[in-house]
mmCIF file with all atom_site columns, C-alpha atoms and ligand atoms in Angstrom:
data_model
loop_
_atom_site.group_PDB
_atom_site.id
_atom_site.type_symbol
_atom_site.label_atom_id
_atom_site.label_alt_id
_atom_site.label_comp_id
_atom_site.label_asym_id
_atom_site.label_entity_id
_atom_site.label_seq_id
_atom_site.pdbx_PDB_ins_code
_atom_site.Cartn_x
_atom_site.Cartn_y
_atom_site.Cartn_z
_atom_site.occupancy
_atom_site.B_iso_or_equiv
_atom_site.pdbx_formal_charge
_atom_site.auth_seq_id
_atom_site.auth_comp_id
_atom_site.auth_asym_id
_atom_site.auth_atom_id
_atom_site.pdbx_PDB_model_num
ATOM   1   C  CA  . MET E 1 1   ? 18.139  -7.355  -0.558  1.00 92.00 ? 1   MET E CA  1
ATOM   2   C  CA  . ASN E 1 2   ? 17.358  -6.210  2.884   1.00 91.00 ? 2   ASN E CA  1
ATOM   3   C  CA  . LEU E 1 3   ? 14.283  -4.558  3.517   1.00 96.00 ? 3   LEU E CA  1
ATOM   4   C  CA  . SER E 1 4   ? 12.315  -2.592  6.511   1.00 97.00 ? 4   SER E CA  1
ATOM   5   C  CA  . ILE E 1 5   ? 9.097   -1.063  6.367   1.00 98.00 ? 5   ILE E CA  1
ATOM   6   C  CA  . VAL E 1 6   ? 9.339   2.452   6.355   1.00 98.00 ? 6   VAL E CA  1
ATOM   7   C  CA  . GLU E 1 7   ? 7.344   3.819   9.323   1.00 98.00 ? 7   GLU E CA  1
ATOM   8   C  CA  . TYR E 1 8   ? 5.017   7.477   9.258   1.00 98.00 ? 8   TYR E CA  1
ATOM   9   C  CA  . PRO E 1 9   ? 5.673   10.005  10.017  1.00 98.00 ? 9   PRO E CA  1
ATOM   10  C  CA  . ASP E 1 10  ? 8.712   9.233   8.438   1.00 98.00 ? 10  ASP E CA  1
ATOM   11  C  CA  . LYS E 1 11  ? 8.876   12.129  5.175   1.00 98.00 ? 11  LYS E CA  1
ATOM   12  C  CA  . SER E 1 12  ? 10.384  9.452   2.926   1.00 98.00 ? 12  SER E CA  1
ATOM   13  C  CA  . LEU E 1 13  ? 6.580   8.300   2.605   1.00 99.00 ? 13  LEU E CA  1
ATOM   14  C  CA  . ARG E 1 14  ? 5.249   11.580  0.757   1.00 98.00 ? 14  ARG E CA  1
ATOM   15  C  CA  . LYS E 1 15  ? 8.180   11.437  -1.858  1.00 98.00 ? 15  LYS E CA  1
ATOM   16  C  CA  . ILE E 1 16  ? 6.467   11.073  -5.489  1.00 98.00 ? 16  ILE E CA  1
ATOM   17  C  CA  . SER E 1 17  ? 7.609   7.323   -6.807  1.00 99.00 ? 17  SER E CA  1
ATOM   18  C  CA  . GLN E 1 18  ? 9.314   7.440   -10.718 1.00 98.00 ? 18  GLN E CA  1
ATOM   19  C  CA  . GLU E 1 19  ? 8.074   4.954   -13.402 1.00 98.00 ? 19  GLU E CA  1
ATOM   20  C  CA  . VAL E 1 20  ? 10.578  2.084   -13.748 1.00 99.00 ? 20  VAL E CA  1
ATOM   21  C  CA  . LYS E 1 21  ? 11.912  1.768   -17.174 1.00 98.00 ? 21  LYS E CA  1
ATOM   22  C  CA  . GLU E 1 22  ? 14.047  -1.008  -17.107 1.00 98.00 ? 22  GLU E CA  1
ATOM   23  C  CA  . PHE E 1 23  ? 12.603  -4.318  -16.574 1.00 98.00 ? 23  PHE E CA  1
ATOM   24  C  CA  . SER E 1 24  ? 15.829  -5.768  -15.329 1.00 97.00 ? 24  SER E CA  1
ATOM   25  C  CA  . SER E 1 25  ? 16.974  -8.063  -12.367 1.00 98.00 ? 25  SER E CA  1
ATOM   26  C  CA  . GLU E 1 26  ? 17.504  -5.379  -9.716  1.00 97.00 ? 26  GLU E CA  1
ATOM   27  C  CA  . LEU E 1 27  ? 13.510  -5.016  -10.084 1.00 98.00 ? 27  LEU E CA  1
ATOM   28  C  CA  . HIS E 1 28  ? 13.144  -8.580  -10.534 1.00 98.00 ? 28  HIS E CA  1
ATOM   29  C  CA  . ILE E 1 29  ? 15.017  -8.564  -6.726  1.00 98.00 ? 29  ILE E CA  1
ATOM   30  C  CA  . LEU E 1 30  ? 13.295  -6.044  -5.095  1.00 98.00 ? 30  LEU E CA  1
ATOM   31  C  CA  . LEU E 1 31  ? 10.073  -7.503  -6.100  1.00 98.00 ? 31  LEU E CA  1
ATOM   32  C  CA  . ASP E 1 32  ? 10.732  -10.941 -4.944  1.00 98.00 ? 32  ASP E CA  1
ATOM   33  C  CA  . ALA E 1 33  ? 12.402  -9.181  -1.462  1.00 98.00 ? 33  ALA E CA  1
ATOM   34  C  CA  . MET E 1 34  ? 8.713   -7.332  -0.892  1.00 98.00 ? 34  MET E CA  1
ATOM   35  C  CA  . TYR E 1 35  ? 7.316   -10.393 -1.011  1.00 98.00 ? 35  TYR E CA  1
ATOM   36  C  CA  . PRO E 1 36  ? 8.409   -12.193 2.313   1.00 98.00 ? 36  PRO E CA  1
ATOM   37  C  CA  . ILE E 1 37  ? 8.443   -8.511  4.205   1.00 98.00 ? 37  ILE E CA  1
ATOM   38  C  CA  . MET E 1 38  ? 4.319   -8.305  2.874   1.00 98.00 ? 38  MET E CA  1
ATOM   39  C  CA  . MET E 1 39  ? 3.910   -11.314 4.496   1.00 97.00 ? 39  MET E CA  1
ATOM   40  C  CA  . ASN E 1 40  ? 5.872   -11.582 7.801   1.00 97.00 ? 40  ASN E CA  1
ATOM   41  C  CA  . THR E 1 41  ? 4.585   -8.701  8.330   1.00 97.00 ? 41  THR E CA  1
ATOM   42  C  CA  . ASN E 1 42  ? 0.892   -10.097 7.670   1.00 97.00 ? 42  ASN E CA  1
ATOM   43  C  CA  . GLY E 1 43  ? 0.270   -7.217  4.918   1.00 98.00 ? 43  GLY E CA  1
ATOM   44  C  CA  . ILE E 1 44  ? -2.179  -7.647  1.840   1.00 98.00 ? 44  ILE E CA  1
ATOM   45  C  CA  . GLY E 1 45  ? -0.429  -4.655  -0.164  1.00 98.00 ? 45  GLY E CA  1
ATOM   46  C  CA  . LEU E 1 46  ? 3.025   -3.177  0.098   1.00 98.00 ? 46  LEU E CA  1
ATOM   47  C  CA  . ALA E 1 47  ? 4.236   0.014   -2.415  1.00 99.00 ? 47  ALA E CA  1
ATOM   48  C  CA  . ALA E 1 48  ? 8.667   -0.088  -2.772  1.00 99.00 ? 48  ALA E CA  1
ATOM   49  C  CA  . ILE E 1 49  ? 8.100   3.293   -1.001  1.00 99.00 ? 49  ILE E CA  1
ATOM   50  C  CA  . GLN E 1 50  ? 7.313   1.373   1.375   1.00 99.00 ? 50  GLN E CA  1
ATOM   51  C  CA  . VAL E 1 51  ? 10.491  -0.122  1.493   1.00 98.00 ? 51  VAL E CA  1
ATOM   52  C  CA  . ALA E 1 52  ? 12.648  2.555   0.914   1.00 98.00 ? 52  ALA E CA  1
ATOM   53  C  CA  . HIS E 1 53  ? 12.514  2.724   -2.746  1.00 98.00 ? 53  HIS E CA  1
ATOM   54  C  CA  . ALA E 1 54  ? 10.604  5.247   -4.559  1.00 98.00 ? 54  ALA E CA  1
ATOM   55  C  CA  . LEU E 1 55  ? 9.898   3.528   -7.644  1.00 98.00 ? 55  LEU E CA  1
ATOM   56  C  CA  . ARG E 1 56  ? 6.307   3.148   -9.023  1.00 99.00 ? 56  ARG E CA  1
ATOM   57  C  CA  . VAL E 1 57  ? 6.209   -0.582  -8.218  1.00 99.00 ? 57  VAL E CA  1
ATOM   58  C  CA  . LEU E 1 58  ? 3.931   -2.371  -5.954  1.00 99.00 ? 58  LEU E CA  1
ATOM   59  C  CA  . ILE E 1 59  ? 2.251   -5.709  -4.892  1.00 99.00 ? 59  ILE E CA  1
ATOM   60  C  CA  . LEU E 1 60  ? -0.660  -6.522  -3.511  1.00 98.00 ? 60  LEU E CA  1
ATOM   61  C  CA  . ASN E 1 61  ? -1.928  -10.804 -1.917  1.00 98.00 ? 61  ASN E CA  1
ATOM   62  C  CA  . ILE E 1 62  ? -5.326  -10.297 -1.034  1.00 98.00 ? 62  ILE E CA  1
ATOM   63  C  CA  . PRO E 1 63  ? -6.903  -13.406 0.962   1.00 97.00 ? 63  PRO E CA  1
ATOM   64  C  CA  . ASN E 1 64  ? -9.377  -16.189 -0.473  1.00 96.00 ? 64  ASN E CA  1
ATOM   65  C  CA  . GLU E 1 65  ? -12.329 -17.357 1.126   1.00 95.00 ? 65  GLU E CA  1
ATOM   66  C  CA  . ASP E 1 66  ? -10.367 -19.596 3.692   1.00 97.00 ? 66  ASP E CA  1
ATOM   67  C  CA  . GLY E 1 67  ? -8.143  -16.658 4.948   1.00 95.00 ? 67  GLY E CA  1
ATOM   68  C  CA  . GLU E 1 68  ? -5.485  -17.803 2.949   1.00 96.00 ? 68  GLU E CA  1
ATOM   69  C  CA  . GLN E 1 69  ? -2.744  -15.827 0.368   1.00 96.00 ? 69  GLN E CA  1
ATOM   70  C  CA  . PRO E 1 70  ? -1.062  -17.949 -2.034  1.00 96.00 ? 70  PRO E CA  1
ATOM   71  C  CA  . LYS E 1 71  ? 1.787   -17.095 -4.239  1.00 97.00 ? 71  LYS E CA  1
ATOM   72  C  CA  . GLU E 1 72  ? -0.271  -18.250 -6.869  1.00 97.00 ? 72  GLU E CA  1
ATOM   73  C  CA  . ASN E 1 73  ? -2.655  -14.964 -6.055  1.00 97.00 ? 73  ASN E CA  1
ATOM   74  C  CA  . LEU E 1 74  ? 0.508   -12.689 -5.864  1.00 98.00 ? 74  LEU E CA  1
ATOM   75  C  CA  . LEU E 1 75  ? -0.106  -9.636  -8.221  1.00 98.00 ? 75  LEU E CA  1
ATOM   76  C  CA  . GLU E 1 76  ? 3.444   -7.425  -9.457  1.00 99.00 ? 76  GLU E CA  1
ATOM   77  C  CA  . ILE E 1 77  ? 1.844   -3.849  -10.460 1.00 99.00 ? 77  ILE E CA  1
ATOM   78  C  CA  . ILE E 1 78  ? 4.470   -1.856  -12.013 1.00 99.00 ? 78  ILE E CA  1
ATOM   79  C  CA  . ASN E 1 79  ? 3.332   1.860   -13.372 1.00 99.00 ? 79  ASN E CA  1
ATOM   80  C  CA  . PRO E 1 80  ? -0.682  1.277   -13.200 1.00 99.00 ? 80  PRO E CA  1
ATOM   81  C  CA  . HIS E 1 81  ? -2.683  4.042   -14.399 1.00 98.00 ? 81  HIS E CA  1
ATOM   82  C  CA  . ILE E 1 82  ? -6.795  3.907   -13.220 1.00 98.00 ? 82  ILE E CA  1
ATOM   83  C  CA  . THR E 1 83  ? -8.064  3.928   -17.116 1.00 99.00 ? 83  THR E CA  1
ATOM   84  C  CA  . ALA E 1 84  ? -11.195 3.536   -15.547 1.00 99.00 ? 84  ALA E CA  1
ATOM   85  C  CA  . LYS E 1 85  ? -13.187 4.215   -11.729 1.00 98.00 ? 85  LYS E CA  1
ATOM   86  C  CA  . SER E 1 86  ? -17.052 4.119   -10.634 1.00 98.00 ? 86  SER E CA  1
ATOM   87  C  CA  . GLY E 1 87  ? -19.286 4.188   -7.942  1.00 98.00 ? 87  GLY E CA  1
ATOM   88  C  CA  . GLU E 1 88  ? -18.268 4.035   -3.733  1.00 98.00 ? 88  GLU E CA  1
ATOM   89  C  CA  . ALA E 1 89  ? -17.722 1.550   -0.965  1.00 98.00 ? 89  ALA E CA  1
ATOM   90  C  CA  . LEU E 1 90  ? -16.775 2.245   2.114   1.00 98.00 ? 90  LEU E CA  1
ATOM   91  C  CA  . TYR E 1 91  ? -13.997 -0.485  4.027   1.00 98.00 ? 91  TYR E CA  1
ATOM   92  C  CA  . GLN E 1 92  ? -11.720 -0.414  7.115   1.00 98.00 ? 92  GLN E CA  1
ATOM   93  C  CA  . GLU E 1 93  ? -8.198  0.558   5.801   1.00 98.00 ? 93  GLU E CA  1
ATOM   94  C  CA  . GLY E 1 94  ? -4.831  0.270   6.904   1.00 98.00 ? 94  GLY E CA  1
ATOM   95  C  CA  . CYS E 1 95  ? -1.493  0.361   6.420   1.00 98.00 ? 95  CYS E CA  1
ATOM   96  C  CA  . LEU E 1 96  ? 2.122   -1.512  7.120   1.00 98.00 ? 96  LEU E CA  1
ATOM   97  C  CA  . SER E 1 97  ? 3.468   2.160   7.587   1.00 98.00 ? 97  SER E CA  1
ATOM   98  C  CA  . VAL E 1 98  ? 1.177   3.417   9.862   1.00 98.00 ? 98  VAL E CA  1
ATOM   99  C  CA  . PRO E 1 99  ? 0.627   0.261   12.171  1.00 96.00 ? 99  PRO E CA  1
ATOM   100 C  CA  . GLN E 1 100 ? -2.356  -0.504  14.861  1.00 95.00 ? 100 GLN E CA  1
ATOM   101 C  CA  . PHE E 1 101 ? -4.494  2.286   13.118  1.00 97.00 ? 101 PHE E CA  1
ATOM   102 C  CA  . TYR E 1 102 ? -7.511  1.385   11.332  1.00 97.00 ? 102 TYR E CA  1
ATOM   103 C  CA  . GLU E 1 103 ? -10.266 4.079   10.004  1.00 97.00 ? 103 GLU E CA  1
ATOM   104 C  CA  . ASP E 1 104 ? -12.825 3.900   7.251   1.00 98.00 ? 104 ASP E CA  1
ATOM   105 C  CA  . ILE E 1 105 ? -11.899 5.598   4.105   1.00 98.00 ? 105 ILE E CA  1
ATOM   106 C  CA  . LYS E 1 106 ? -14.509 6.034   1.208   1.00 98.00 ? 106 LYS E CA  1
ATOM   107 C  CA  . ARG E 1 107 ? -12.960 5.299   -2.203  1.00 98.00 ? 107 ARG E CA  1
ATOM   108 C  CA  . PHE E 1 108 ? -14.355 3.774   -5.953  1.00 98.00 ? 108 PHE E CA  1
ATOM   109 C  CA  . GLU E 1 109 ? -16.127 0.469   -5.629  1.00 98.00 ? 109 GLU E CA  1
ATOM   110 C  CA  . THR E 1 110 ? -14.780 -0.387  -9.109  1.00 99.00 ? 110 THR E CA  1
ATOM   111 C  CA  . VAL E 1 111 ? -11.616 0.399   -10.958 1.00 99.00 ? 111 VAL E CA  1
ATOM   112 C  CA  . SER E 1 112 ? -9.716  -0.329  -14.075 1.00 99.00 ? 112 SER E CA  1
ATOM   113 C  CA  . ILE E 1 113 ? -5.958  -0.179  -14.306 1.00 99.00 ? 113 ILE E CA  1
ATOM   114 C  CA  . SER E 1 114 ? -3.803  -0.391  -16.834 1.00 99.00 ? 114 SER E CA  1
ATOM   115 C  CA  . TYR E 1 115 ? 0.042   -1.645  -15.587 1.00 99.00 ? 115 TYR E CA  1
ATOM   116 C  CA  . GLN E 1 116 ? 2.753   -3.452  -16.512 1.00 99.00 ? 116 GLN E CA  1
ATOM   117 C  CA  . ASP E 1 117 ? 4.404   -6.799  -15.057 1.00 98.00 ? 117 ASP E CA  1
ATOM   118 C  CA  . ARG E 1 118 ? 7.869   -7.906  -14.067 1.00 98.00 ? 118 ARG E CA  1
ATOM   119 C  CA  . ASP E 1 119 ? 8.757   -8.327  -17.511 1.00 98.00 ? 119 ASP E CA  1
ATOM   120 C  CA  . GLY E 1 120 ? 7.062   -4.867  -19.444 1.00 98.00 ? 120 GLY E CA  1
ATOM   121 C  CA  . ASN E 1 121 ? 4.183   -6.448  -20.457 1.00 98.00 ? 121 ASN E CA  1
ATOM   122 C  CA  . THR E 1 122 ? 1.044   -4.414  -20.732 1.00 98.00 ? 122 THR E CA  1
ATOM   123 C  CA  . LYS E 1 123 ? -1.770  -5.461  -18.808 1.00 98.00 ? 123 LYS E CA  1
ATOM   124 C  CA  . VAL E 1 124 ? -4.983  -4.771  -17.961 1.00 98.00 ? 124 VAL E CA  1
ATOM   125 C  CA  . LEU E 1 125 ? -7.076  -5.510  -14.795 1.00 98.00 ? 125 LEU E CA  1
ATOM   126 C  CA  . GLU E 1 126 ? -10.545 -4.629  -13.432 1.00 98.00 ? 126 GLU E CA  1
ATOM   127 C  CA  . ALA E 1 127 ? -10.806 -5.071  -9.729  1.00 98.00 ? 127 ALA E CA  1
ATOM   128 C  CA  . ASP E 1 128 ? -13.951 -4.690  -7.786  1.00 98.00 ? 128 ASP E CA  1
ATOM   129 C  CA  . GLY E 1 129 ? -13.573 -5.714  -3.933  1.00 97.00 ? 129 GLY E CA  1
ATOM   130 C  CA  . LEU E 1 130 ? -11.639 -5.400  -1.155  1.00 98.00 ? 130 LEU E CA  1
ATOM   131 C  CA  . LEU E 1 131 ? -8.972  -5.929  -4.509  1.00 98.00 ? 131 LEU E CA  1
ATOM   132 C  CA  . SER E 1 132 ? -10.526 -2.453  -5.770  1.00 98.00 ? 132 SER E CA  1
ATOM   133 C  CA  . ILE E 1 133 ? -9.738  -0.902  -2.333  1.00 98.00 ? 133 ILE E CA  1
ATOM   134 C  CA  . ALA E 1 134 ? -6.312  -1.918  -2.015  1.00 98.00 ? 134 ALA E CA  1
ATOM   135 C  CA  . ILE E 1 135 ? -5.079  -0.826  -5.513  1.00 99.00 ? 135 ILE E CA  1
ATOM   136 C  CA  . GLN E 1 136 ? -6.101  2.523   -5.480  1.00 99.00 ? 136 GLN E CA  1
ATOM   137 C  CA  . HIS E 1 137 ? -4.529  2.581   -1.319  1.00 99.00 ? 137 HIS E CA  1
ATOM   138 C  CA  . GLU E 1 138 ? -1.487  1.706   -3.333  1.00 99.00 ? 138 GLU E CA  1
ATOM   139 C  CA  . ILE E 1 139 ? -1.574  3.938   -6.061  1.00 99.00 ? 139 ILE E CA  1
ATOM   140 C  CA  . ASP E 1 140 ? -1.840  6.381   -3.274  1.00 99.00 ? 140 ASP E CA  1
ATOM   141 C  CA  . HIS E 1 141 ? 1.606   5.585   -2.120  1.00 99.00 ? 141 HIS E CA  1
ATOM   142 C  CA  . LEU E 1 142 ? 3.445   6.109   -5.464  1.00 99.00 ? 142 LEU E CA  1
ATOM   143 C  CA  . GLU E 1 143 ? 2.034   9.169   -5.147  1.00 98.00 ? 143 GLU E CA  1
ATOM   144 C  CA  . GLY E 1 144 ? 3.098   10.365  -1.497  1.00 99.00 ? 144 GLY E CA  1
ATOM   145 C  CA  . VAL E 1 145 ? -0.102  9.656   0.061   1.00 99.00 ? 145 VAL E CA  1
ATOM   146 C  CA  . LEU E 1 146 ? -1.475  8.138   2.517   1.00 99.00 ? 146 LEU E CA  1
ATOM   147 C  CA  . PHE E 1 147 ? -4.830  7.010   3.700   1.00 98.00 ? 147 PHE E CA  1
ATOM   148 C  CA  . ILE E 1 148 ? -4.877  8.693   7.341   1.00 98.00 ? 148 ILE E CA  1
ATOM   149 C  CA  . ASP E 1 149 ? -4.652  11.857  4.669   1.00 98.00 ? 149 ASP E CA  1
ATOM   150 C  CA  . LYS E 1 150 ? -8.774  11.266  3.495   1.00 98.00 ? 150 LYS E CA  1
ATOM   151 C  CA  . LEU E 1 151 ? -9.507  11.623  7.644   1.00 98.00 ? 151 LEU E CA  1
ATOM   152 C  CA  . SER E 1 152 ? -11.843 14.132  8.383   1.00 98.00 ? 152 SER E CA  1
ATOM   153 C  CA  . TYR E 1 153 ? -10.188 17.266  10.550  1.00 98.00 ? 153 TYR E CA  1
ATOM   154 C  CA  . SER E 1 154 ? -11.301 15.994  13.343  1.00 98.00 ? 154 SER E CA  1
ATOM   155 C  CA  . ARG E 1 155 ? -10.605 11.747  12.907  1.00 97.00 ? 155 ARG E CA  1
ATOM   156 C  CA  . ARG E 1 156 ? -7.065  12.700  11.820  1.00 98.00 ? 156 ARG E CA  1
ATOM   157 C  CA  . LYS E 1 157 ? -6.355  15.311  15.143  1.00 98.00 ? 157 LYS E CA  1
ATOM   158 C  CA  . LYS E 1 158 ? -7.231  11.887  17.545  1.00 97.00 ? 158 LYS E CA  1
ATOM   159 C  CA  . PHE E 1 159 ? -5.467  9.504   14.629  1.00 98.00 ? 159 PHE E CA  1
ATOM   160 C  CA  . GLU E 1 160 ? -1.828  11.781  15.445  1.00 98.00 ? 160 GLU E CA  1
ATOM   161 C  CA  . LYS E 1 161 ? -3.018  11.817  19.321  1.00 97.00 ? 161 LYS E CA  1
ATOM   162 C  CA  . GLU E 1 162 ? -3.128  7.766   19.927  1.00 96.00 ? 162 GLU E CA  1
ATOM   163 C  CA  . TYR E 1 163 ? -0.111  7.277   17.376  1.00 97.00 ? 163 TYR E CA  1
ATOM   164 C  CA  . LYS E 1 164 ? 2.073   10.265  18.960  1.00 95.00 ? 164 LYS E CA  1
ATOM   165 C  CA  . ARG E 1 165 ? 1.194   8.211   22.774  1.00 96.00 ? 165 ARG E CA  1
ATOM   166 C  CA  . MET E 1 166 ? 1.798   4.577   20.697  1.00 93.00 ? 166 MET E CA  1
ATOM   167 C  CA  . LYS E 1 167 ? 5.039   5.462   19.055  1.00 91.00 ? 167 LYS E CA  1
ATOM   168 C  CA  . LYS E 1 168 ? 5.883   6.413   22.623  1.00 91.00 ? 168 LYS E CA  1
ATOM   169 C  CA  . GLU E 1 169 ? 5.181   3.444   24.825  1.00 93.00 ? 169 GLU E CA  1
ATOM   170 C  CA  . GLN E 1 170 ? 7.178   1.542   22.089  1.00 91.00 ? 170 GLN E CA  1
ATOM   171 C  CA  . LYS E 1 171 ? 9.667   3.186   22.851  1.00 88.00 ? 171 LYS E CA  1
ATOM   172 C  CA  . GLU E 1 172 ? 9.569   2.688   26.643  1.00 94.00 ? 172 GLU E CA  1
ATOM   173 C  CA  . SER E 1 173 ? 9.331   -0.559  26.737  1.00 90.00 ? 173 SER E CA  1
HETATM 174 C  C1  . QAP T 2 .   ? -3.179  -1.854  2.585   1.00 57.76 ? 1   QAP T C1  1
HETATM 175 O  O1  . QAP T 2 .   ? -2.804  -3.092  4.176   1.00 57.76 ? 1   QAP T O1  1
HETATM 176 C  C2  . QAP T 2 .   ? -4.976  -1.556  2.101   1.00 57.76 ? 1   QAP T C2  1
HETATM 177 O  O2  . QAP T 2 .   ? -1.565  -2.053  11.020  1.00 57.76 ? 1   QAP T O2  1
HETATM 178 C  C3  . QAP T 2 .   ? -2.485  -2.953  2.496   1.00 57.76 ? 1   QAP T C3  1
HETATM 179 O  O3  . QAP T 2 .   ? -0.799  -3.734  12.343  1.00 57.76 ? 1   QAP T O3  1
HETATM 180 C  C4  . QAP T 2 .   ? -5.696  -1.807  3.288   1.00 57.76 ? 1   QAP T C4  1
HETATM 181 O  O4  . QAP T 2 .   ? -1.495  -4.611  4.420   1.00 57.76 ? 1   QAP T O4  1
HETATM 182 C  C5  . QAP T 2 .   ? -5.753  -2.055  1.075   1.00 57.76 ? 1   QAP T C5  1
HETATM 183 C  C6  . QAP T 2 .   ? -1.174  -4.207  8.629   1.00 57.76 ? 1   QAP T C6  1
HETATM 184 C  C7  . QAP T 2 .   ? -6.891  -2.109  3.730   1.00 57.76 ? 1   QAP T C7  1
HETATM 185 C  C8  . QAP T 2 .   ? -7.175  -2.602  1.209   1.00 57.76 ? 1   QAP T C8  1
HETATM 186 C  C9  . QAP T 2 .   ? -7.534  -2.078  2.558   1.00 57.76 ? 1   QAP T C9  1
HETATM 187 C  C10 . QAP T 2 .   ? -1.635  -3.191  8.869   1.00 57.76 ? 1   QAP T C10 1
HETATM 188 C  C11 . QAP T 2 .   ? -0.732  -4.880  8.837   1.00 57.76 ? 1   QAP T C11 1
HETATM 189 C  C12 . QAP T 2 .   ? -1.734  -4.866  6.931   1.00 57.76 ? 1   QAP T C12 1
HETATM 190 C  C13 . QAP T 2 .   ? -1.052  -2.632  10.713  1.00 57.76 ? 1   QAP T C13 1
HETATM 191 C  C14 . QAP T 2 .   ? -1.690  -3.751  4.691   1.00 57.76 ? 1   QAP T C14 1
HETATM 192 C  C15 . QAP T 2 .   ? -0.396  -3.554  11.137  1.00 57.76 ? 1   QAP T C15 1
HETATM 193 C  C16 . QAP T 2 .   ? 0.011   -5.023  10.371  1.00 57.76 ? 1   QAP T C16 1
HETATM 194 C  C17 . QAP T 2 .   ? -2.235  -3.569  6.064   1.00 57.76 ? 1   QAP T C17 1
HETATM 195 CO CO1 . CO  T 3 .   ? -0.636  1.476   2.878   1.00 57.76 ? 2   CO  T CO1 1
#
């Protein structure tokens, strides 16, 4: 499967992703193709909609203390639901679909989720720290929401201006 990252302002990022009903080889092929694209682009999280598949599928691989991302730490999360959330945390986020832009975003500090794995088994996970932030960021993608949507009006305007300039410079070179 040949995947590429869809970048803002592509409107397909605004689609609502659909629940996975069949835990078939097609799903496994998608998951297996998402992993290398995330690693090769220095990502820690990727939702299927970012590779043009509007399914409630996301992967996460949070770096350990040494900054490494061994494949054993890969999380494959399908049909997630947030079951509990608490606290507040500010973290400088980025997104593979919004390259070269990072801003502080306010999220819950801790979230609990229930989800399914690639075989359809139900799992639960309580997360804090970067994993919690990443889960919330990726679940937003399933609803067509980007982290830039959470910026204040003035910061969003600043972003649009900087981003347009960057895209223009990319085209010219
Ligand atoms: C979402 O984001 C996230 O702009 C995952 O040039 C972000 O993997 C979760 C990336 C922050 C928690 C905290 C972004 C790579 C990767 C870029 C990513 C870029 C290259 C973003
Ligand atoms: Co993202």
